[in-house]
Every structure is written in C-alpha cells, then in structure tokens.
mmCIF file of C-alpha atoms and ligand atoms in Angstrom:
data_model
loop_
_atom_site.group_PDB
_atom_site.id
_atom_site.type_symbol
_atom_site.label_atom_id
_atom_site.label_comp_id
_atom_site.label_asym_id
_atom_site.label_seq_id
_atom_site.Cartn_x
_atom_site.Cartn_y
_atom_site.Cartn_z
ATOM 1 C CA UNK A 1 15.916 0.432 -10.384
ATOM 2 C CA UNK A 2 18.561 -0.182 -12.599
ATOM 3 C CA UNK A 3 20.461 -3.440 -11.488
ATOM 4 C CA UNK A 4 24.118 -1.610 -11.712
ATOM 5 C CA UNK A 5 22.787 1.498 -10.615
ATOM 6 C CA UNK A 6 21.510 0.010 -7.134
ATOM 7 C CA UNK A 7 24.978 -1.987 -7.215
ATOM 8 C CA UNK A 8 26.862 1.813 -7.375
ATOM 9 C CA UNK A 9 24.465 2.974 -4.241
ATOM 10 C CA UNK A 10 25.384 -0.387 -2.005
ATOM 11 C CA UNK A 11 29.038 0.388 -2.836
ATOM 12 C CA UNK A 12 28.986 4.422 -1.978
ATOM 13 C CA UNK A 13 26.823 3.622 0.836
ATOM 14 C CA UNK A 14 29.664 3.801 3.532
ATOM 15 C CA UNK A 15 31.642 6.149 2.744
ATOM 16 C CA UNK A 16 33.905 7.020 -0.735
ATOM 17 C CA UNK A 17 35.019 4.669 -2.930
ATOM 18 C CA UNK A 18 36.481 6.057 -6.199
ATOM 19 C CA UNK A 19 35.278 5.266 -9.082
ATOM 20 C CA UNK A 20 38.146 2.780 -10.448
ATOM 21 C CA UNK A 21 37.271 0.960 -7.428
ATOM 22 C CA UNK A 22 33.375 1.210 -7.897
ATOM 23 C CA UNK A 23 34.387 -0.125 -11.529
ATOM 24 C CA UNK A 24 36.709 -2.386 -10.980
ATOM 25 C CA UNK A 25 34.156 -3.940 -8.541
ATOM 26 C CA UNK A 26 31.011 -4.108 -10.263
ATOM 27 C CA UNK A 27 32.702 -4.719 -13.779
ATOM 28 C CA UNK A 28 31.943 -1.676 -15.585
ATOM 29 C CA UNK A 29 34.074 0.944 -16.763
ATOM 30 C CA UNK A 30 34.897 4.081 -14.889
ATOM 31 C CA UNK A 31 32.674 6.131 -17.606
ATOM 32 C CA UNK A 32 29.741 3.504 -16.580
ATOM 33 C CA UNK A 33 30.538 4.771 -13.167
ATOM 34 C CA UNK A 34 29.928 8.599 -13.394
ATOM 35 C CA UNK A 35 27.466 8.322 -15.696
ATOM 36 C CA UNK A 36 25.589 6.074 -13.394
ATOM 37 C CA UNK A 37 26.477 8.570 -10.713
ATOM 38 C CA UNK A 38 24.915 11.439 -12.666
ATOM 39 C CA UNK A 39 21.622 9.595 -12.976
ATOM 40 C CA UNK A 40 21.476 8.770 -9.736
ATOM 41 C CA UNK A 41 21.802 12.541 -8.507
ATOM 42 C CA UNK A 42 19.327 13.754 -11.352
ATOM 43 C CA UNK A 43 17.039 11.079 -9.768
ATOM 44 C CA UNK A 44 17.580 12.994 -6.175
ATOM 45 C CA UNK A 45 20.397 10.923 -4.759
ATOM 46 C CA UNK A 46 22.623 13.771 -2.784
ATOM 47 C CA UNK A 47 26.463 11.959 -3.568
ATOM 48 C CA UNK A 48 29.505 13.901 -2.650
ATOM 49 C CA UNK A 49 32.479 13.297 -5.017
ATOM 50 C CA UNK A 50 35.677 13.962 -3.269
ATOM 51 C CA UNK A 51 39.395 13.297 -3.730
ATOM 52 C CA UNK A 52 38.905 9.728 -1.788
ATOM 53 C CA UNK A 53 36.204 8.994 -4.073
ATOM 54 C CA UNK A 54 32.222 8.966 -4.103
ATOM 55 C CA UNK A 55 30.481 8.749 -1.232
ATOM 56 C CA UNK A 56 26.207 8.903 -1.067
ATOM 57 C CA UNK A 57 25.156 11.693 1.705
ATOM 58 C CA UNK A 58 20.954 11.583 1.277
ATOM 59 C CA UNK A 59 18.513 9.833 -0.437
ATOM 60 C CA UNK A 60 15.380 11.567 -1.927
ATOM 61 C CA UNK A 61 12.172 12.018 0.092
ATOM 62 C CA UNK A 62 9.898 9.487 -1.939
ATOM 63 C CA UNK A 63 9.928 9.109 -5.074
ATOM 64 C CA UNK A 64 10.473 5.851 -7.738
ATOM 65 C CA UNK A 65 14.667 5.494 -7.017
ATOM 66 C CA UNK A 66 14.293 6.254 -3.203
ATOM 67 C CA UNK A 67 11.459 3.608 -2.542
ATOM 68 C CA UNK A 68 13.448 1.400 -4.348
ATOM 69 C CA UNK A 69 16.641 1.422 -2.701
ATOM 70 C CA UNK A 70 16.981 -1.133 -0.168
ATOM 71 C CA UNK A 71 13.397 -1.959 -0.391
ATOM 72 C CA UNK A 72 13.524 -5.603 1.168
ATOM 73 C CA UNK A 73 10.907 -6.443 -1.194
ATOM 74 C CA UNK A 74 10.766 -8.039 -5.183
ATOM 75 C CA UNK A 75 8.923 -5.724 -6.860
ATOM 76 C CA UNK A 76 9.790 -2.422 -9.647
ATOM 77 C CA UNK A 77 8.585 0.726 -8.910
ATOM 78 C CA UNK A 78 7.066 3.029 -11.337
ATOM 79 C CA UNK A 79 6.688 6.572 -10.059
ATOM 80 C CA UNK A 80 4.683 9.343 -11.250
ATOM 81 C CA UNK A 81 3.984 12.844 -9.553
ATOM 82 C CA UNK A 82 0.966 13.024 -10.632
ATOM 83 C CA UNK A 83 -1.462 10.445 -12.858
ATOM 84 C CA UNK A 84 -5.504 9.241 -13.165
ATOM 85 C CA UNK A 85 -5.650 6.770 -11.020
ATOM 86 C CA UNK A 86 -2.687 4.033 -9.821
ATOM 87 C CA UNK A 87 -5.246 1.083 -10.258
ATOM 88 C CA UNK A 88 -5.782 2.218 -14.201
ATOM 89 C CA UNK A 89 -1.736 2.387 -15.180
ATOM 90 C CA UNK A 90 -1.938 -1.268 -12.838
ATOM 91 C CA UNK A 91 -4.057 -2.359 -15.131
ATOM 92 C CA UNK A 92 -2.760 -1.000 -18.417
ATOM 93 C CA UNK A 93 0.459 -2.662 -17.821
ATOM 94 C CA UNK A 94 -1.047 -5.757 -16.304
ATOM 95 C CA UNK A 95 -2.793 -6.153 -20.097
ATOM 96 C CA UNK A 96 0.910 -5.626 -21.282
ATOM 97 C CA UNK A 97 1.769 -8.499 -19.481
ATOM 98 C CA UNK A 98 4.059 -7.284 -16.422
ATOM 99 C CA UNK A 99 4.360 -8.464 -12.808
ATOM 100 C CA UNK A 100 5.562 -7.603 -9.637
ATOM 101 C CA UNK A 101 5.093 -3.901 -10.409
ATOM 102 C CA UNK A 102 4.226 -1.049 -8.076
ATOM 103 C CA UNK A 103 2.742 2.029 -9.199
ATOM 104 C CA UNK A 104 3.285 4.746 -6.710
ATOM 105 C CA UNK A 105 2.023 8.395 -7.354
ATOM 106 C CA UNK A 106 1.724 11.760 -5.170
ATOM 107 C CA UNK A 107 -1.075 12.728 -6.166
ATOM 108 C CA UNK A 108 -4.081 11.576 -8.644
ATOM 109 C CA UNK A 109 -6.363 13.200 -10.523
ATOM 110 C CA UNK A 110 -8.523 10.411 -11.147
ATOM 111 C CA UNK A 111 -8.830 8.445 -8.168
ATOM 112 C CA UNK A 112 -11.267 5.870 -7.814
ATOM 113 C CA UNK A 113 -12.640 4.169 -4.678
ATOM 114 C CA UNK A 114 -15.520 1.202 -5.078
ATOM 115 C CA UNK A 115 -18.566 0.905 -6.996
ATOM 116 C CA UNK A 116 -16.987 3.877 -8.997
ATOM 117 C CA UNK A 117 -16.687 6.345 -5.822
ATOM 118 C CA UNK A 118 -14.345 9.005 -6.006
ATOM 119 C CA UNK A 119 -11.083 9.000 -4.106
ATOM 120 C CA UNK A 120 -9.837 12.155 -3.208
ATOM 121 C CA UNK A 121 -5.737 11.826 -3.585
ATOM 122 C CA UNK A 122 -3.848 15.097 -3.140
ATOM 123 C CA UNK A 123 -0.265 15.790 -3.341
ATOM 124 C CA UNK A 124 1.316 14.246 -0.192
ATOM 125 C CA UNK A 125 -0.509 11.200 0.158
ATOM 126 C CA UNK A 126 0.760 7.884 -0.845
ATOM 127 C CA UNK A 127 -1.100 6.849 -3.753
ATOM 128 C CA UNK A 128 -0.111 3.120 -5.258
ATOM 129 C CA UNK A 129 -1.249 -0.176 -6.836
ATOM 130 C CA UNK A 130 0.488 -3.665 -6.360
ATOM 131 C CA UNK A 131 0.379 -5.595 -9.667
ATOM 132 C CA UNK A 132 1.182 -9.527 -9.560
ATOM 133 C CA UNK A 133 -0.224 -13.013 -10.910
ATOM 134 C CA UNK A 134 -0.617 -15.219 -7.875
ATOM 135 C CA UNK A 135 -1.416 -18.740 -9.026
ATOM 136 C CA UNK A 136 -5.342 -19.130 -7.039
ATOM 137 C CA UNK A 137 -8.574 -18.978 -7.462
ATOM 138 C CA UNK A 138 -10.729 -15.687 -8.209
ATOM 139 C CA UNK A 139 -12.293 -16.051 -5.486
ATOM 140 C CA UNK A 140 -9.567 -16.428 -3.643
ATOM 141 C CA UNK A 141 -8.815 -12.299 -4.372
ATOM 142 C CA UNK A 142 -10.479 -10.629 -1.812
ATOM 143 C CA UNK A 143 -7.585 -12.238 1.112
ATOM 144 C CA UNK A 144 -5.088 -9.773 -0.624
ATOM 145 C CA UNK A 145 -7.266 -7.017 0.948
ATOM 146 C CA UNK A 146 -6.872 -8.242 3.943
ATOM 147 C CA UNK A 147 -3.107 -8.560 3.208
ATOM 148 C CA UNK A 148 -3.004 -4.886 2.607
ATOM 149 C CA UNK A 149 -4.856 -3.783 5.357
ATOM 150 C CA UNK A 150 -2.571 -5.588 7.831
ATOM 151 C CA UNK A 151 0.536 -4.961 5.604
ATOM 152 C CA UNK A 152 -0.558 -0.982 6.069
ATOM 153 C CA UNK A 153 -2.086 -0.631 9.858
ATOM 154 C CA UNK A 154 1.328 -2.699 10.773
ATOM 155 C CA UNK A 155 3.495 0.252 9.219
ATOM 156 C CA UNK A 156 1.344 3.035 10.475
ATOM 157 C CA UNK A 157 1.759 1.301 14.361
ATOM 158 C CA UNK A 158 5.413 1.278 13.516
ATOM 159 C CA UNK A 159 4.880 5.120 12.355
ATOM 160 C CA UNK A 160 2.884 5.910 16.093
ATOM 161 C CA UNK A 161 -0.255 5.665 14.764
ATOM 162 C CA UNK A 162 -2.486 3.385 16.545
ATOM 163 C CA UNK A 163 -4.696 2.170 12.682
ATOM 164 C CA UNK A 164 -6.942 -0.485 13.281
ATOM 165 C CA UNK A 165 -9.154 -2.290 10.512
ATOM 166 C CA UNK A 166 -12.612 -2.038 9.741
ATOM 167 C CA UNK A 167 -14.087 -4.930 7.448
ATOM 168 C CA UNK A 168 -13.637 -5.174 4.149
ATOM 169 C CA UNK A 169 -11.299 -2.151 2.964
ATOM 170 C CA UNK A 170 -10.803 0.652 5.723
ATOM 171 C CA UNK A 171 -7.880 1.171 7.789
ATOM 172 C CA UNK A 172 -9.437 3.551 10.664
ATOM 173 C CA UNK A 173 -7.632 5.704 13.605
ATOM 174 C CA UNK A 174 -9.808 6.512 16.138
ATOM 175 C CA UNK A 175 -9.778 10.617 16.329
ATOM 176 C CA UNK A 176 -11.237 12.241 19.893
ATOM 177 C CA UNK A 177 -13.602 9.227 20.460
ATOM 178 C CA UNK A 178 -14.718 8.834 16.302
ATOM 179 C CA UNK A 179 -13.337 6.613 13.970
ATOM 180 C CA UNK A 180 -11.594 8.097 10.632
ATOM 181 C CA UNK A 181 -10.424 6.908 7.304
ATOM 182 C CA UNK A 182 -6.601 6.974 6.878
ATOM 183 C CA UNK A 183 -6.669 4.586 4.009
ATOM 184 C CA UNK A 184 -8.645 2.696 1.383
ATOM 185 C CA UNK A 185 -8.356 -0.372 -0.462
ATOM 186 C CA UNK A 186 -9.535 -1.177 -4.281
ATOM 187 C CA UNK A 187 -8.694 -4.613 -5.331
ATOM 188 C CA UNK A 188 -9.222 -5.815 -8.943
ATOM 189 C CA UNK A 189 -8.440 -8.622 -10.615
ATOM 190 C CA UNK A 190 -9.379 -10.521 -14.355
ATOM 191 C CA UNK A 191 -9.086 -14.871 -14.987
ATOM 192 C CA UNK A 192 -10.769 -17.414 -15.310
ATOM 193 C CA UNK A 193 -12.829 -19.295 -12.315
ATOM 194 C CA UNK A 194 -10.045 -21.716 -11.726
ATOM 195 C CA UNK A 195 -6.814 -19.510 -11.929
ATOM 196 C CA UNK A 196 -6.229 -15.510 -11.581
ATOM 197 C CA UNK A 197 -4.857 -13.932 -14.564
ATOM 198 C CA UNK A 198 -3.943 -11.064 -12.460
ATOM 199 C CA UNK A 199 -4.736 -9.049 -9.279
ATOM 200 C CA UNK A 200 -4.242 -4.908 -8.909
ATOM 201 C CA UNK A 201 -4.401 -4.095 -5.140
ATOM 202 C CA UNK A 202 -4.701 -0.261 -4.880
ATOM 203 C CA UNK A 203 -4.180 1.285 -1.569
ATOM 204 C CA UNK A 204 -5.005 4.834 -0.755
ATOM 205 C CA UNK A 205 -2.861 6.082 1.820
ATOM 206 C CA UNK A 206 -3.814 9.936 3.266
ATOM 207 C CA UNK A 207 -0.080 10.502 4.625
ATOM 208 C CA UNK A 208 1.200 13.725 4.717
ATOM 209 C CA UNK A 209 -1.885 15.284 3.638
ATOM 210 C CA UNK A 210 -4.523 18.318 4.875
ATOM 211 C CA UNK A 211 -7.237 16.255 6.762
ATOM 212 C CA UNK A 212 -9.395 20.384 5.332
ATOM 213 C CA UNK A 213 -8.493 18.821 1.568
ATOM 214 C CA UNK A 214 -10.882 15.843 1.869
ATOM 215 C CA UNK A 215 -14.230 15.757 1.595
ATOM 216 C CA UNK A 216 -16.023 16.378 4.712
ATOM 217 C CA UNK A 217 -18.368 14.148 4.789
ATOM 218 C CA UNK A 218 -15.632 11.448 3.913
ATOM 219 C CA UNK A 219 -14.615 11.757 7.963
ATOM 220 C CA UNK A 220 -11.179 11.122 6.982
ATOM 221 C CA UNK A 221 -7.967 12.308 8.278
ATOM 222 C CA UNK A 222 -4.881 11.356 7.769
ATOM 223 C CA UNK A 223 -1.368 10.551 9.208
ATOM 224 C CA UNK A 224 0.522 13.421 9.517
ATOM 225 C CA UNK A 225 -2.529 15.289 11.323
ATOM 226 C CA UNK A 226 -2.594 12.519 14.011
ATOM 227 C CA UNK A 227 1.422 12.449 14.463
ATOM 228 C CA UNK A 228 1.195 15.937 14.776
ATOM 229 C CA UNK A 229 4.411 15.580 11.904
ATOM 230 C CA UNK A 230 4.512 14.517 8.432
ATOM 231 C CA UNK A 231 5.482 10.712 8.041
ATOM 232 C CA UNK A 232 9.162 9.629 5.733
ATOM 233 C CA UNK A 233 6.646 8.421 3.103
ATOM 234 C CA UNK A 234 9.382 6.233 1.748
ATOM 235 C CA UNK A 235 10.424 4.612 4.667
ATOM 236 C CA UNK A 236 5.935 3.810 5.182
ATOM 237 C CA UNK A 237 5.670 2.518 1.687
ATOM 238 C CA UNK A 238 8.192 0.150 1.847
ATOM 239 C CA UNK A 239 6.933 -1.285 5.052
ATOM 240 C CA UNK A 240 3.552 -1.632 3.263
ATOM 241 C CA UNK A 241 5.017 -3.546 0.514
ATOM 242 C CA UNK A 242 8.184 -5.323 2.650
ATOM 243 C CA UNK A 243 4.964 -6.385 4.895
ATOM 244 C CA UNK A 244 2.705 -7.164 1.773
ATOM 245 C CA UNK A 245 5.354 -9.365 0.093
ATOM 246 C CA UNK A 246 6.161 -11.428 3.383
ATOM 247 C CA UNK A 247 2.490 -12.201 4.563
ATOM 248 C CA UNK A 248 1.965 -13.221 1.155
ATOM 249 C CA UNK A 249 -0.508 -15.467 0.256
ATOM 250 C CA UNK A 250 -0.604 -17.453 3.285
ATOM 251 C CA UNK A 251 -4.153 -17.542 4.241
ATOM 252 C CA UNK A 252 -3.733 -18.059 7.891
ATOM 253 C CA UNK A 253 -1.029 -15.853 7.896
ATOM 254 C CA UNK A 254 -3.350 -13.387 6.592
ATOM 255 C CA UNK A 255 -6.010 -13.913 9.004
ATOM 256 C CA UNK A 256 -4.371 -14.109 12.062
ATOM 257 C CA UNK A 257 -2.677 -10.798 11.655
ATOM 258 C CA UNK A 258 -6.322 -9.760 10.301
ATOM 259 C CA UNK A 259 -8.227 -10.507 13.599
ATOM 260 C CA UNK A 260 -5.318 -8.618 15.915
ATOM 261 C CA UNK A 261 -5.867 -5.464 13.968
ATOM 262 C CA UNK A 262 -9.294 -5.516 13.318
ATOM 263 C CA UNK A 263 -11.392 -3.327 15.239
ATOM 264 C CA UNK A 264 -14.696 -5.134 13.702
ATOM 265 C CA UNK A 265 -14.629 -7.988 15.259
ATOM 266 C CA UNK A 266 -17.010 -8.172 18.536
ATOM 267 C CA UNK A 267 -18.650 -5.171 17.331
ATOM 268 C CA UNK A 268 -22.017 -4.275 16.343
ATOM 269 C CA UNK A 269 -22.436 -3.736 13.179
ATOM 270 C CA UNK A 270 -24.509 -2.672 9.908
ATOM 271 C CA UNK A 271 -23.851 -3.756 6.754
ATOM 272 C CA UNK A 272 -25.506 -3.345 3.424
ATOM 273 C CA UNK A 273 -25.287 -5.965 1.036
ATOM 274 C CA UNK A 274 -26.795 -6.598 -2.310
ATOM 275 C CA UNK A 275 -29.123 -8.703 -1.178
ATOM 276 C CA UNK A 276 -30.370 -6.430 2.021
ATOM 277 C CA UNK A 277 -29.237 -4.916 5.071
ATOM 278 C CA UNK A 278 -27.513 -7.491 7.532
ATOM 279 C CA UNK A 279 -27.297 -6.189 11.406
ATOM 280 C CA UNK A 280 -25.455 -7.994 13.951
ATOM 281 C CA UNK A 281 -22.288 -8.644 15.965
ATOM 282 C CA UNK A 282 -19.303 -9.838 13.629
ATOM 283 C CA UNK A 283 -17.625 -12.603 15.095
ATOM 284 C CA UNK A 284 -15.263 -13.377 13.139
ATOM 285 C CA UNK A 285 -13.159 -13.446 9.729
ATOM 286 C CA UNK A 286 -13.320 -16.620 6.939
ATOM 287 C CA UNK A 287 -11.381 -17.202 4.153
ATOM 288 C CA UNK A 288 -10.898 -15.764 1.873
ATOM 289 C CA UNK A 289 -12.351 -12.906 3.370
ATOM 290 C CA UNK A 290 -15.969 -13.082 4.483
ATOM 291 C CA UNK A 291 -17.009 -11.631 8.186
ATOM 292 C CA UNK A 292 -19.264 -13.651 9.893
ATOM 293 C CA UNK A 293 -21.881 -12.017 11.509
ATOM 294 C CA UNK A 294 -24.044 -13.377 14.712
ATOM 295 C CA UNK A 295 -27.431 -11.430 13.982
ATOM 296 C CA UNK A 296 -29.165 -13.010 16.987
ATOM 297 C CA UNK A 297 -31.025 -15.532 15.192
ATOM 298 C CA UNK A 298 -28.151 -17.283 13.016
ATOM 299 C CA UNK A 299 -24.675 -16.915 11.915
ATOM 300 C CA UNK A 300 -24.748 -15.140 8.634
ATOM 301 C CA UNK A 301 -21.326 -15.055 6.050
ATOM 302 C CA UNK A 302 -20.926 -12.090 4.106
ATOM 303 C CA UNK A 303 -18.881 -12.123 1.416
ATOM 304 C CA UNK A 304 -18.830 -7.883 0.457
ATOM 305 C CA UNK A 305 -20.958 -4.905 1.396
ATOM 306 C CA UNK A 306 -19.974 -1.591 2.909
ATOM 307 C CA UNK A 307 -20.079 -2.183 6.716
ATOM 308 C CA UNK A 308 -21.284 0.217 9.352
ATOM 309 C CA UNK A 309 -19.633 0.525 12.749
ATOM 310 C CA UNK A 310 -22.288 0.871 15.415
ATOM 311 C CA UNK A 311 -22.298 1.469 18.844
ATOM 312 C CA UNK A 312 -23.061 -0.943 21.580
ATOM 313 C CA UNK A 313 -26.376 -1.386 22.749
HETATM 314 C C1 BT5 B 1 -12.146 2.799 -1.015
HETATM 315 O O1 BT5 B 1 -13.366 2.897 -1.624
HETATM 316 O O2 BT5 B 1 -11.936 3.028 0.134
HETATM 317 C C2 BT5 B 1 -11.016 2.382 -1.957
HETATM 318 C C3 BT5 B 1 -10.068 3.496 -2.222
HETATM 319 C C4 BT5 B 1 -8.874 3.030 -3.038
HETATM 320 C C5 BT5 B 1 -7.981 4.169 -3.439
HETATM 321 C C6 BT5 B 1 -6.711 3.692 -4.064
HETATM 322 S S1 BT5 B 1 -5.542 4.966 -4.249
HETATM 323 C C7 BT5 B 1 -4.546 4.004 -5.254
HETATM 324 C C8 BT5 B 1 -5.484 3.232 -6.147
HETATM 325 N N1 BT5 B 1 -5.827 3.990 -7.343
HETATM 326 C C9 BT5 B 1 -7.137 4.281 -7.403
HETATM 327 O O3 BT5 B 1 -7.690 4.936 -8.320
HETATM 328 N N2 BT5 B 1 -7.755 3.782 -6.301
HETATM 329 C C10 BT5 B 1 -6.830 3.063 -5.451
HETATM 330 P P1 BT5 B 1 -14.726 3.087 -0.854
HETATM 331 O O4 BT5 B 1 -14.832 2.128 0.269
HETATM 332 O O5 BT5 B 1 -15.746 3.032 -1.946
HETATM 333 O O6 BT5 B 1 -14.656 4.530 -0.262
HETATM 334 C C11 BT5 B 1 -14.845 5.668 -1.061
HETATM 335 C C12 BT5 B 1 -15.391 6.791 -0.168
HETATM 336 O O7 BT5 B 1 -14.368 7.223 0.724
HETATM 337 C C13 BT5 B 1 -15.794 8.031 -0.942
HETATM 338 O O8 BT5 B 1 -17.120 7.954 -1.352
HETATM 339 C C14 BT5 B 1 -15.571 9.152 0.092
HETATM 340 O O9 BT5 B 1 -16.677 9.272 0.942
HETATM 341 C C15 BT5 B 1 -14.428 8.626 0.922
HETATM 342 N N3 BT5 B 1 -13.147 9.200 0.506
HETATM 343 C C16 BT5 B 1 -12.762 9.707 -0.678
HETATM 344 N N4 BT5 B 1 -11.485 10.087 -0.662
HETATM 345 C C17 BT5 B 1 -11.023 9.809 0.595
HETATM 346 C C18 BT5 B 1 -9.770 9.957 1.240
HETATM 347 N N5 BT5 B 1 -8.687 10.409 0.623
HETATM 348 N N6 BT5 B 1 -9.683 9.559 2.529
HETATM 349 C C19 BT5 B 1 -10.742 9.053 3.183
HETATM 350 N N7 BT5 B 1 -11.943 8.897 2.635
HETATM 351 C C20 BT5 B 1 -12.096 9.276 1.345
#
C-alpha cells in the first residue's frame, strides 16, 4: 500500500484525529489528508469523519489494501477479483524484474496445478503466488514448498482446522476417517545451476468455498465446510505469508516444522516417480525436500512424484 496512506490508517486507528493533526504529523497537507482518506474508503476502509476528527471503524473483508494493513510481513500485494492464474501474473512481473510481490486473487479462471493439471479456484478461495529472488541454489527450490505447507497448515490450526501435510505439495484435513485436499502448492522458479533468478510459490487455498464446486473426484473440501463457518480470509492470508516470511529460508527451520505437521511420515506409502513406482514406509524428510522412503529392502530418496497415502498393512 501506499507508504502515507498506511501512515493515515496507523494514525486513525484509535480513535479521531483531525486532519490538521493527521497532517501536521505525517508532513503532508490537510488536502493530502482527505484525499488519502477518500482512497482509502473507495478501497473499502469504513472511516467515520466527525467533528473530533477521523477515526477508521472497519477494514474490508480481503482484498489488496486490507491484507496489507498491518500485515507483519515485507511484501506488496497485488489484488485482483478475478485473473488466469496467480502463478502466470507471478511470473509476468517476475520477467519485469519485481520482488517481494504477492499476487492474491478470489477467484481464477485459469488455474493451474502440476504437470499442467487444472486447479479448480472459485470465488471465495484464497488464490495467491509469492514472488522473491532468494540468493540459493535451484535445487535448493523445492524447501520453499515445504515453507508453504507449514506456513499454511500453521494458520489453518490457528483457524480450528486440524491440516496436516502430505509429501510434496498437499495440505490434507482428515474428513469422517478420509483425507481431503484443502490446499495445493505450485512452485516455479528460472536461474542458473548456481544461483536462482527467481522463485513463484503458488498456493491454492479452498477457504470459504463449496466443497459441491470442486471436482469430485479431486476429494477436496475446504475450510469453511470443516469450521462449519467461513474463515476472515484476510486475517488466514497474512498468517500464511507473516509465517512464510519468518521461517524463511532456514532449512532446518523448515524441516523441523515440516516433520510436526506432516502426516507422511511413518506411513505407508505409494509414490510414482519418473523413473517407476516406489512403495514403502517414508521415514523421513531431507533437504531440500526429498522423503526418504524405507521400502523393505533399502532406503530410497525421492526427490518428486505424486505420493499415495496407503493404509497400514
Ligand atoms: C497442486 O497440483 O496441488 C498445485 C495447485 C496450485 C494452485 C495454486 S492457486 C495459486 C497459484 N496459481 C495457479 O495457477 N496455481 C497456483 P497437483 O498436485 O497437480 O494437483 C492437481 C489436482 O488436484 C487436480 O488434478 C485435481 O484432481 C485436484 N484439484 C483441482 N482443483 C482442486 C481444488 N481446488 N482443491 C483440491 N483439489 C483440486
């Protein structure tokens, strides 16, 4: 958000303050003020004027301004009700050169899941891509899924619901005894061996949608069905990204929180890989974000593949 505009909301936050105070404060004139005051209502911002001064009474539901504000995290929102796909404007302004931007939408027309799947993103979901320029490896990328997947089944505990993780990309809630999709994770990146240029992590969140408006077969559902409410979508995504931005790109940071969530780990499992179908119980996580996988015979390290909960002999 605007720098002086976020300045006007800290100062209206408690209460009125009239505007030659607002101005005199923040160094602006007193038209700066209300004109800054207009935007901010246009953008959703409910602020009462009265004869003691302004005084902010609600902040928009979700949206670009109202993730923004006091988001405890460093990055610019860009908002759209409705676009493609999150990951393809990530990109697009990634080969204009920014950083440290999110795109957020409500719904997408486009969406795309991996190994060009389609991702089904109504209105009401939570729809967004991180874009920044970490200085590591390529192959260092695939931890930042992990950092999403714990940055994202952290804020839906904090919301009462009890996600857990399901190797690589799938943040689960177990539904009358089955597991279900709540969210998805599409991470892309383009560099050079030695250094990232950039990395896009996209995160599909079903929040406050109709379980009945995804695909079936999908076995998804999503948060509001399993609170029973809808979730304050802009409160959730700035946990994601608060949490996001502070495990960073600590790997053992990363991991740790990684292996508490996961419901993987110890499980039988199924996963099919390029080179063949690996079956086994995962043991455990590597960096930068390979499960390991006990098949019996040896310990096997797989790097990707769609995985396969199974149940216990
Ligand atoms: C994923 O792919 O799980 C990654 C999804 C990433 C979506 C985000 S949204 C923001 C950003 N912008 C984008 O365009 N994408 C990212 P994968 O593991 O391939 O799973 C895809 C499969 O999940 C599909 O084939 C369906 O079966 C199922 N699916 C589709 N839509 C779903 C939904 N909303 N909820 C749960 N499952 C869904």
């Amino acid at each position: 958000m605007h720098e002086t505009r976020e300045r006007v909301l800290a100062a209206i936050a408690d209460g009125p303050v009239s505007g030659p105070d607002i101005a005199s404060r923040l160094d602006v004139s007193r038209a700066a003020v209300w004109k800054h005051v207009e935007a901010l209502r246009e953008a959703g911002f409910a602020i009462a004027s009265e004869d003691d001064g302004y005084a902010l009474t609600g902040v928009p539901d979700f949206g670009g301004p109202a993730v923004a504000y006091e988001l405890d995290a460093p990055f610019e929102i860009e908002y759209h009700d409705a676009i493609p796909s999150t990951n393809a404007r990530a990109r697009e302004l990634a080969d204009e050169g920014a950083s440290d931007v999110v795109v957020l939408a409500d719904e997408q027309t486009g969406g795309r899941g991996r190994l060009d799947r389609t991702w089904h993103s109504p209105s009401g979901g939570i729809w967004l891509s991180v874009l920044f320029r970490p200085d590591v490896p390529m192959a260092a990328a695939p931890v930042f899924t992990l950092a999403a997947a714990v940055a994202v089944t952290r804020a839906a505990r904090e919301a009462g619901v009890e996600a857990v993780i399901k190797w690589p990309n799938d943040v689960l809630v177990e539904v009358d005894g089955e597991e279900r999709k709540l969210v998805g994770i599409l991470t892309e990146m383009e560099g050079e061996a030695d250094r990232v240029s950039w990395v896009v992590v996209g995160v599909g969140i079903n929040a406050n949608v109709d379980p009945d408006a995804l695909p079936s077969e999908a076995n998804a559902t999503s948060l509001s069905a399993v609170r029973g409410e809808p979730v304050d979508r802009r409160r959730f995504t700035q946990r994601v990204l608060e949490t996001f931005d502070t495990v960073g790109t600590d790997p053992e940071t990363i991991l740790d929180a990684w292996r508490e969530y996961a419901a993987t780990l110890g499980r039988r499992v199924r996963i099919d890989t390029p080179d063949g179908e690996i079956r086994g119980e995962a043991v455990d996580i590597e960096y930068p974000g390979s499960l390991v996988v006990d098949t019996g015979e040896k310990r096997v390290t797989v790097a990707a593949g769609d995985c396969d909960h199974l149940r216990p002999l």
